Amino acid sequence: MARKPTPTALKKMRGTVQPCRSNKKEIDIGPVTQLPYAPRWFTPTQSKIYKTKGDQLKVMGLLTSLDFELFISFCKEYGDYIDTATQLNKIPLASFMNEADDYIFKRISKINRESWERSKALASEFGFTPSARAKMAMPGNDDPGDNDFD
């Protein structure tokens, strides 16, 4: 299985860009300068995630107009995870549940798990996970002491 190609912008953040390994025909889409309004169908939790994470990605220069569908999916999934986790925390662990309540509890638990898995997979695409973030460096943070050739 072949590895996904790494975008040049991400290579620049990591400090690993090499002209010989860069795609000369890569489409250069500039980062967004203004974050559009969150979708109207978002819950308050999803809107808050959209605003905070969108602002972070905008500052880093990683969010382009082509990324919004994927970014909206991340915000929806992570918001669903937080909302279902909040619902699950309201249920006492040692409570007796009838059959209908047990079904609802299991359904919310399943949505919670699935939302977490999907949001975690999408988060790594934007560098939100520790392992994805460890591969990045902010632009302009070049330390002259890091150059082995001086």
PDB file of C-alpha atoms in Angstrom, residues 32-121:
ATOM      1  CA  VAL A  32      -8.291  31.339   4.066  1.00  0.00           C
ATOM      2  CA  THR A  33      -8.046  34.782   5.599  1.00  0.00           C
ATOM      3  CA  GLN A  34     -11.611  34.927   6.924  1.00  0.00           C
ATOM      4  CA  LEU A  35     -13.407  31.986   8.524  1.00  0.00           C
ATOM      5  CA  PRO A  36     -16.934  31.690   7.072  1.00  0.00           C
ATOM      6  CA  TYR A  37     -19.917  31.363   9.377  1.00  0.00           C
ATOM      7  CA  ALA A  38     -20.497  27.908  10.815  1.00  0.00           C
ATOM      8  CA  PRO A  39     -23.269  25.895   9.148  1.00  0.00           C
ATOM      9  CA  ARG A  40     -26.729  26.736  10.527  1.00  0.00           C
ATOM     10  CA  TRP A  41     -27.459  23.097  11.324  1.00  0.00           C
ATOM     11  CA  PHE A  42     -24.524  22.845  13.759  1.00  0.00           C
ATOM     12  CA  THR A  43     -25.273  22.353  17.433  1.00  0.00           C
ATOM     13  CA  PRO A  44     -23.840  24.955  19.844  1.00  0.00           C
ATOM     14  CA  THR A  45     -20.997  22.548  20.701  1.00  0.00           C
ATOM     15  CA  GLN A  46     -20.153  21.997  17.047  1.00  0.00           C
ATOM     16  CA  SER A  47     -20.222  25.759  16.378  1.00  0.00           C
ATOM     17  CA  LYS A  48     -17.819  26.379  19.259  1.00  0.00           C
ATOM     18  CA  ILE A  49     -15.411  23.736  17.923  1.00  0.00           C
ATOM     19  CA  TYR A  50     -15.706  25.230  14.431  1.00  0.00           C
ATOM     20  CA  LYS A  51     -14.794  28.687  15.704  1.00  0.00           C
ATOM     21  CA  THR A  52     -11.893  27.697  17.987  1.00  0.00           C
ATOM     22  CA  LYS A  53     -10.254  25.087  15.761  1.00  0.00           C
ATOM     23  CA  GLY A  54     -10.934  27.117  12.615  1.00  0.00           C
ATOM     24  CA  ASP A  55      -9.163  30.127  14.118  1.00  0.00           C
ATOM     25  CA  GLN A  56      -6.206  27.931  15.118  1.00  0.00           C
ATOM     26  CA  LEU A  57      -5.899  26.453  11.627  1.00  0.00           C
ATOM     27  CA  LYS A  58      -6.290  29.898  10.049  1.00  0.00           C
ATOM     28  CA  VAL A  59      -3.407  31.290  12.134  1.00  0.00           C
ATOM     29  CA  MET A  60      -1.221  28.330  11.169  1.00  0.00           C
ATOM     30  CA  GLY A  61      -2.120  28.831   7.487  1.00  0.00           C
ATOM     31  CA  LEU A  62      -3.343  25.251   7.080  1.00  0.00           C
ATOM     32  CA  LEU A  63      -7.019  25.838   6.267  1.00  0.00           C
ATOM     33  CA  THR A  64      -7.871  26.401   2.602  1.00  0.00           C
ATOM     34  CA  SER A  65     -11.224  26.728   0.891  1.00  0.00           C
ATOM     35  CA  LEU A  66     -10.953  23.116  -0.308  1.00  0.00           C
ATOM     36  CA  ASP A  67     -10.579  21.848   3.266  1.00  0.00           C
ATOM     37  CA  PHE A  68     -13.941  23.041   4.552  1.00  0.00           C
ATOM     38  CA  GLU A  69     -15.936  19.884   3.845  1.00  0.00           C
ATOM     39  CA  LEU A  70     -13.409  17.798   5.763  1.00  0.00           C
ATOM     40  CA  PHE A  71     -13.147  20.412   8.509  1.00  0.00           C
ATOM     41  CA  ILE A  72     -16.950  20.584   8.860  1.00  0.00           C
ATOM     42  CA  SER A  73     -17.010  16.777   9.158  1.00  0.00           C
ATOM     43  CA  PHE A  74     -14.402  16.955  11.924  1.00  0.00           C
ATOM     44  CA  CYS A  75     -16.400  19.608  13.816  1.00  0.00           C
ATOM     45  CA  LYS A  76     -19.610  17.572  13.495  1.00  0.00           C
ATOM     46  CA  GLU A  77     -18.048  14.322  14.664  1.00  0.00           C
ATOM     47  CA  TYR A  78     -16.126  15.874  17.556  1.00  0.00           C
ATOM     48  CA  GLY A  79     -19.200  17.851  18.604  1.00  0.00           C
ATOM     49  CA  ASP A  80     -21.288  14.658  18.542  1.00  0.00           C
ATOM     50  CA  TYR A  81     -18.649  12.965  20.678  1.00  0.00           C
ATOM     51  CA  ILE A  82     -18.746  15.739  23.290  1.00  0.00           C
ATOM     52  CA  ASP A  83     -22.562  15.933  23.291  1.00  0.00           C
ATOM     53  CA  THR A  84     -22.998  12.167  23.715  1.00  0.00           C
ATOM     54  CA  ALA A  85     -20.291  12.060  26.403  1.00  0.00           C
ATOM     55  CA  THR A  86     -22.221  14.757  28.281  1.00  0.00           C
ATOM     56  CA  GLN A  87     -25.409  12.693  28.007  1.00  0.00           C
ATOM     57  CA  LEU A  88     -23.629   9.555  29.223  1.00  0.00           C
ATOM     58  CA  ASN A  89     -22.191  11.416  32.234  1.00  0.00           C
ATOM     59  CA  LYS A  90     -25.712  12.253  33.399  1.00  0.00           C
ATOM     60  CA  ILE A  91     -26.570   8.550  33.779  1.00  0.00           C
ATOM     61  CA  PRO A  92     -25.486   7.041  37.117  1.00  0.00           C
ATOM     62  CA  LEU A  93     -23.243   4.020  36.594  1.00  0.00           C
ATOM     63  CA  ALA A  94     -25.015   1.868  39.174  1.00  0.00           C
ATOM     64  CA  SER A  95     -28.560   2.733  38.093  1.00  0.00           C
ATOM     65  CA  PHE A  96     -31.171   0.162  37.203  1.00  0.00           C
ATOM     66  CA  MET A  97     -32.479   0.602  33.688  1.00  0.00           C
ATOM     67  CA  ASN A  98     -35.514  -0.886  32.065  1.00  0.00           C
ATOM     68  CA  GLU A  99     -35.224  -2.374  28.585  1.00  0.00           C
ATOM     69  CA  ALA A 100     -36.007   0.876  26.753  1.00  0.00           C
ATOM     70  CA  ASP A 101     -33.505   2.901  28.824  1.00  0.00           C
ATOM     71  CA  ASP A 102     -30.854   0.216  28.318  1.00  0.00           C
ATOM     72  CA  TYR A 103     -31.390   0.369  24.541  1.00  0.00           C
ATOM     73  CA  ILE A 104     -31.027   4.167  24.570  1.00  0.00           C
ATOM     74  CA  PHE A 105     -27.875   3.948  26.726  1.00  0.00           C
ATOM     75  CA  LYS A 106     -26.286   1.413  24.362  1.00  0.00           C
ATOM     76  CA  ARG A 107     -27.239   3.492  21.314  1.00  0.00           C
ATOM     77  CA  ILE A 108     -25.729   6.679  22.782  1.00  0.00           C
ATOM     78  CA  SER A 109     -22.606   4.729  23.773  1.00  0.00           C
ATOM     79  CA  LYS A 110     -22.247   3.403  20.229  1.00  0.00           C
ATOM     80  CA  ILE A 111     -22.655   6.891  18.716  1.00  0.00           C
ATOM     81  CA  ASN A 112     -20.084   8.183  21.219  1.00  0.00           C
ATOM     82  CA  ARG A 113     -17.497   5.536  20.276  1.00  0.00           C
ATOM     83  CA  GLU A 114     -18.049   5.925  16.536  1.00  0.00           C
ATOM     84  CA  SER A 115     -17.903   9.722  16.708  1.00  0.00           C
ATOM     85  CA  TRP A 116     -14.644   9.527  18.646  1.00  0.00           C
ATOM     86  CA  GLU A 117     -13.036   7.190  16.096  1.00  0.00           C
ATOM     87  CA  ARG A 118     -14.128   9.318  13.140  1.00  0.00           C
ATOM     88  CA  SER A 119     -13.116  12.604  14.779  1.00  0.00           C
ATOM     89  CA  LYS A 120      -9.720  11.169  15.748  1.00  0.00           C
ATOM     90  CA  ALA A 121      -9.072  10.075  12.158  1.00  0.00           C
TER      91      ALA A 121
END
